[in-house]
PDB file of C-alpha atoms in Angstrom:
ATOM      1  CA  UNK A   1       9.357 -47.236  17.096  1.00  0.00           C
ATOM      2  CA  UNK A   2      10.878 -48.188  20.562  1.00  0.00           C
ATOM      3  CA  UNK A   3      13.843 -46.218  20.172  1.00  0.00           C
ATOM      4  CA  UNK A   4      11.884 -43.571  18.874  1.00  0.00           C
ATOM      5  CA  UNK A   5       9.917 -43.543  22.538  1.00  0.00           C
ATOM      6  CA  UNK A   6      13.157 -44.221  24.185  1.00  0.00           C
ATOM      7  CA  UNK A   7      14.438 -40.982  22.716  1.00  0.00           C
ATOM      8  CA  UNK A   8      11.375 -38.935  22.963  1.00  0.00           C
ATOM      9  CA  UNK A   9      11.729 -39.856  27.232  1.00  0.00           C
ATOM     10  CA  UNK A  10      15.427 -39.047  27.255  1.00  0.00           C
ATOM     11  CA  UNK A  11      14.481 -35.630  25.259  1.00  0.00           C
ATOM     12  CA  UNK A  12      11.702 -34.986  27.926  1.00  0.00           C
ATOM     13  CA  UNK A  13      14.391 -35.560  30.787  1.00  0.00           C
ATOM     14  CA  UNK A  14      17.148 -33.649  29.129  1.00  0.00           C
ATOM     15  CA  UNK A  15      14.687 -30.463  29.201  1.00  0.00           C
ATOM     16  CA  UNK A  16      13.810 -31.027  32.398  1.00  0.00           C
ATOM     17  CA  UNK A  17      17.574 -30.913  33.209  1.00  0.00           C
ATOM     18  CA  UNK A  18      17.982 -27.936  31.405  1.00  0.00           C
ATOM     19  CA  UNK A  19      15.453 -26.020  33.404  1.00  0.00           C
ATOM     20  CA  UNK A  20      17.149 -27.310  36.516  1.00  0.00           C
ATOM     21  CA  UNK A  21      20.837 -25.858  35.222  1.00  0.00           C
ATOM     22  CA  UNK A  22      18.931 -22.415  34.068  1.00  0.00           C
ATOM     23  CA  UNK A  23      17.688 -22.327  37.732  1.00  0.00           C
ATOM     24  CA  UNK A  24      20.766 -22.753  39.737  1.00  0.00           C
ATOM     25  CA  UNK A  25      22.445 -20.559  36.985  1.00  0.00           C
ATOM     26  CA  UNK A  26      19.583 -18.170  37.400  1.00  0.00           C
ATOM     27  CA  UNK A  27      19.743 -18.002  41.161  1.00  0.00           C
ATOM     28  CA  UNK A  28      23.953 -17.541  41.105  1.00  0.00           C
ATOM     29  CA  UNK A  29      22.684 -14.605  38.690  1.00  0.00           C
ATOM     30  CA  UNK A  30      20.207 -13.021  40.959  1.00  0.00           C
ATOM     31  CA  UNK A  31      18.205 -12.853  38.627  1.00  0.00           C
ATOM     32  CA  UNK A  32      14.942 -15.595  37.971  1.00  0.00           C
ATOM     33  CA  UNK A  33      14.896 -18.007  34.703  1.00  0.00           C
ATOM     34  CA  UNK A  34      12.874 -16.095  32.636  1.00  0.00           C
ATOM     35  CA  UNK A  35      15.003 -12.648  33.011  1.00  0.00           C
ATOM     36  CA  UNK A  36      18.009 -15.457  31.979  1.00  0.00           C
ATOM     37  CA  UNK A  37      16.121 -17.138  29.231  1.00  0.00           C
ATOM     38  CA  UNK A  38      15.818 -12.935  28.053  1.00  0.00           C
ATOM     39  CA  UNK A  39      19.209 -12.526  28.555  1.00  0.00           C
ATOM     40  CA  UNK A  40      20.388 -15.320  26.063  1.00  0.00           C
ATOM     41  CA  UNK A  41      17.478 -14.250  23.903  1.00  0.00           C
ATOM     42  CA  UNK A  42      18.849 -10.902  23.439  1.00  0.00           C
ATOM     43  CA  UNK A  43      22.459 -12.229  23.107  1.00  0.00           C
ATOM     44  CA  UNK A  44      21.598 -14.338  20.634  1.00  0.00           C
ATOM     45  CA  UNK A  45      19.579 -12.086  18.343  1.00  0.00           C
ATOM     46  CA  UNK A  46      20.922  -8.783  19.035  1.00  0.00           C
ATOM     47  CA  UNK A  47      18.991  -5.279  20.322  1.00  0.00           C
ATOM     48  CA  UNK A  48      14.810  -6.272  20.428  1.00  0.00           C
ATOM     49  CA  UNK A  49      11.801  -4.038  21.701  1.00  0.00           C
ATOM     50  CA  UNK A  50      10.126  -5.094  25.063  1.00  0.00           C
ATOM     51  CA  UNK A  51       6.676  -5.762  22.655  1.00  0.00           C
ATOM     52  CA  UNK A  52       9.006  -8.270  20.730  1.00  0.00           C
ATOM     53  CA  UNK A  53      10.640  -9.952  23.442  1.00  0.00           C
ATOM     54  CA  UNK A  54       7.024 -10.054  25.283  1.00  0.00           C
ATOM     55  CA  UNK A  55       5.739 -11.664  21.768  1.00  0.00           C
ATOM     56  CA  UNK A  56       8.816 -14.122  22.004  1.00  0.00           C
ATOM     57  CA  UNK A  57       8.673 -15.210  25.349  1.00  0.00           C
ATOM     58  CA  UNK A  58       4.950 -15.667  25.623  1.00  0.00           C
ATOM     59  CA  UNK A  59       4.861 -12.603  28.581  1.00  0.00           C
ATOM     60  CA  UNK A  60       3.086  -9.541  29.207  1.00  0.00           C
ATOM     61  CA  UNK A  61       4.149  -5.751  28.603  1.00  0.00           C
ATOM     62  CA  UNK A  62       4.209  -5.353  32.105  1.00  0.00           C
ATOM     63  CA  UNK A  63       6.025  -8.506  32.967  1.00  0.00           C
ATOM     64  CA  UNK A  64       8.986  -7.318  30.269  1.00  0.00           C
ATOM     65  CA  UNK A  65       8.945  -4.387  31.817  1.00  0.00           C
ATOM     66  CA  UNK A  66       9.603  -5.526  35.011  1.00  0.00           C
ATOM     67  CA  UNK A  67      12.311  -8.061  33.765  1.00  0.00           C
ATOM     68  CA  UNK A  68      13.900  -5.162  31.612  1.00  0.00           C
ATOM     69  CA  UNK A  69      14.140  -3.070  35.216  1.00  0.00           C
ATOM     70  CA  UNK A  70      16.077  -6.301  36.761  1.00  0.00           C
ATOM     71  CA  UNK A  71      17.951  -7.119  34.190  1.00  0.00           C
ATOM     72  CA  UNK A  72      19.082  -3.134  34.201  1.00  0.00           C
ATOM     73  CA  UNK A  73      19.866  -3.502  37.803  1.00  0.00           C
ATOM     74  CA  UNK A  74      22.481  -6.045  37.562  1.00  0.00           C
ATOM     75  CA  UNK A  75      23.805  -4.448  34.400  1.00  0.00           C
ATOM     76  CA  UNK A  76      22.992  -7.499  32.187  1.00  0.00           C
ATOM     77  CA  UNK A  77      21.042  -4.687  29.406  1.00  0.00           C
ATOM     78  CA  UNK A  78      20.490  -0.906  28.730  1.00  0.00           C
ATOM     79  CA  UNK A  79      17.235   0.337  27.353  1.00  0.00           C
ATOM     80  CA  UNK A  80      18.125   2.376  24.454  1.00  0.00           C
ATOM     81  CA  UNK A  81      16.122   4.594  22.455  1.00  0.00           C
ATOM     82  CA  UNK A  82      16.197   2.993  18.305  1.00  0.00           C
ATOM     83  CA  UNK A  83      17.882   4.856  16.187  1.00  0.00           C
ATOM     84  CA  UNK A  84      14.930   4.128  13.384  1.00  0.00           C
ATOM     85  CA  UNK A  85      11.612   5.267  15.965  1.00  0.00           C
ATOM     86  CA  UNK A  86      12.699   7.880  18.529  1.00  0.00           C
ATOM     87  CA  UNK A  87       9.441   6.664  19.794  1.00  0.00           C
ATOM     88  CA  UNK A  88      10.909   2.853  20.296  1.00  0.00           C
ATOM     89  CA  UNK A  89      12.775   1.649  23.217  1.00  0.00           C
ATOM     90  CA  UNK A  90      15.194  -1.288  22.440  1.00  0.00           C
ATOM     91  CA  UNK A  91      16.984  -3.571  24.983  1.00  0.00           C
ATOM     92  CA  UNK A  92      20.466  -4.510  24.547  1.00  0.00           C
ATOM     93  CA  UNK A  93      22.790  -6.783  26.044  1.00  0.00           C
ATOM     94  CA  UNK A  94      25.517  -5.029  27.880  1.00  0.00           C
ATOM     95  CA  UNK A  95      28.919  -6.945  26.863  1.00  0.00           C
ATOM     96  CA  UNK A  96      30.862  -7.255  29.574  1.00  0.00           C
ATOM     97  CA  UNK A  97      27.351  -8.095  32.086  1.00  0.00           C
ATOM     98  CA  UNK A  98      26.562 -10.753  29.679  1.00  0.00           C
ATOM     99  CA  UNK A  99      30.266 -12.390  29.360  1.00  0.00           C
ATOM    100  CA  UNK A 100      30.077 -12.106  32.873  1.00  0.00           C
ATOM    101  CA  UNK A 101      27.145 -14.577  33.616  1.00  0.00           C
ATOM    102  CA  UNK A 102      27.441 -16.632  30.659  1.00  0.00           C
ATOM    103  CA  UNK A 103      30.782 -17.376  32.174  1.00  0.00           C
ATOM    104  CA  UNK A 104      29.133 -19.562  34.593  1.00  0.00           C
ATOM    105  CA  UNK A 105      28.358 -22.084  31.909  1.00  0.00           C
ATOM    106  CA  UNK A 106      32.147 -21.816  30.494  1.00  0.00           C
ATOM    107  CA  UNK A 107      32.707 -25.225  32.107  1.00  0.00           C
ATOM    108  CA  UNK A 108      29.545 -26.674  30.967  1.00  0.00           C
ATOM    109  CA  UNK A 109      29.866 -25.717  27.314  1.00  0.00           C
ATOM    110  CA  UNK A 110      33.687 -27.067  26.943  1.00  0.00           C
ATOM    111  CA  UNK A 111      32.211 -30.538  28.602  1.00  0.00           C
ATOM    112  CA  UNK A 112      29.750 -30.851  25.909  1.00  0.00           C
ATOM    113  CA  UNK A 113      31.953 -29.790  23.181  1.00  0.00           C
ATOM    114  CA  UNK A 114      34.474 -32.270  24.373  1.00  0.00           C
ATOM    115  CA  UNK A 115      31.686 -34.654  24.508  1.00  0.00           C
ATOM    116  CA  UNK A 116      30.515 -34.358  21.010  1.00  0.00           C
ATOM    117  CA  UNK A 117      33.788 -34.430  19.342  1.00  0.00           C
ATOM    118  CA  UNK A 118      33.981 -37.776  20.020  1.00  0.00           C
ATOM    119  CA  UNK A 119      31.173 -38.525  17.816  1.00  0.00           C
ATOM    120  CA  UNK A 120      31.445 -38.538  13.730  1.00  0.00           C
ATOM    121  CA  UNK A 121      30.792 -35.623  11.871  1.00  0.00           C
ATOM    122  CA  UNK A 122      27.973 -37.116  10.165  1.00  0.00           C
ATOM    123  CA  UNK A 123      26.067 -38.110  13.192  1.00  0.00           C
ATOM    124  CA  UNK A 124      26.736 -34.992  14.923  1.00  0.00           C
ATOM    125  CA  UNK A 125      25.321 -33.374  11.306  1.00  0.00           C
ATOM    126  CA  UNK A 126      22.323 -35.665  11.739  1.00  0.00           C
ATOM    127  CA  UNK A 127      21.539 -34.111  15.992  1.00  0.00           C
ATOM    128  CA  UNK A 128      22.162 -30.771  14.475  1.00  0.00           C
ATOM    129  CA  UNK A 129      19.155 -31.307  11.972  1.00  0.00           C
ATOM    130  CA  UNK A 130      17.239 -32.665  14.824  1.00  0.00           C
ATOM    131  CA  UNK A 131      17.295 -30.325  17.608  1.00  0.00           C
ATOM    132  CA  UNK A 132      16.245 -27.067  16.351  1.00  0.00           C
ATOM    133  CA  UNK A 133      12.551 -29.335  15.099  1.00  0.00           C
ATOM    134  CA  UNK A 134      12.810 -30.360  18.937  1.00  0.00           C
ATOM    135  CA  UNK A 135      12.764 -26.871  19.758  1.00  0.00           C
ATOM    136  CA  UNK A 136      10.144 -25.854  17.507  1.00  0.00           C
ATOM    137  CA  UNK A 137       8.216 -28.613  18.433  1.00  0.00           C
ATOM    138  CA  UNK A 138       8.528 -27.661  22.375  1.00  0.00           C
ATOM    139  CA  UNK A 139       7.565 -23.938  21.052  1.00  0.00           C
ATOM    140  CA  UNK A 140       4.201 -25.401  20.097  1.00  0.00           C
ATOM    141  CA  UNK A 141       3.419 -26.962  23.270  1.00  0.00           C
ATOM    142  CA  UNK A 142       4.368 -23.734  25.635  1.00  0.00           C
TER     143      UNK A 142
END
């Protein structure tokens, strides 16, 4: 049970680093964590409505809409009518805005791959099974 506790704090500090790299990342962005936190959001799971990304990130219609506006302005997304509901508006990640400021964590990503290769495949199999019941278990408490 005390390494369970020991990893539980090292968990709690490791988000609280991650919000600190989303920040500064953010800020080089112009752009404020949430809009980023969108950004890889839409990146990840392709073209979404503003009610869907509102229902995802916890935020209100007006508060996507505002974020959708930034995110516009620096060219990150396009607002796009779908092509199933003429009536629908979907945002989508514009390629070469999004390779753009995910390249800013280019150096980042390539430490922690180089990091985790030097672990076995099974443990790194065992973090993998881990981390996205982390993530569903911070889900619950924002």
């Amino acid at each position: 049970m005390e390494l369970a506790r020991q990893l539980a704090g090292e968990l709690f500090e490791l988000s609280m680093a991650l919000d600190r790299v989303g920040n500064a990342a953010a800020a080089r962005l112009g752009i404020n964590q949430t809009d980023l936190i969108c950004l890889t959001l839409l990146d990840r799971r392709g073209p979404m409505s503003p009610g869907d990304v509102a229902a995802e990130l916890g935020l209100t219609n007006a508060a996507i809409s505002a974020m959708a506006a930034r995110l516009e302005k620096h060219q990150y997304v396009t607002r796009e009518t779908d092509p199933g509901d003429r009536r629908r508006v979907l945002l989508r990640v514009q390629p070469e805005g999004v390779r753009q400021a995910f390249a800013l964590f280019d150096g980042m990503y390539q430490s922690m791959v180089e990091l985790f290769a030097e672990y076995a495949e099974a443990d790194l199999a065992r973090v993998a099974e881990i981390l996205p019941r982390y993530r569903a278990l911070l889900a619950e408490w924002s």
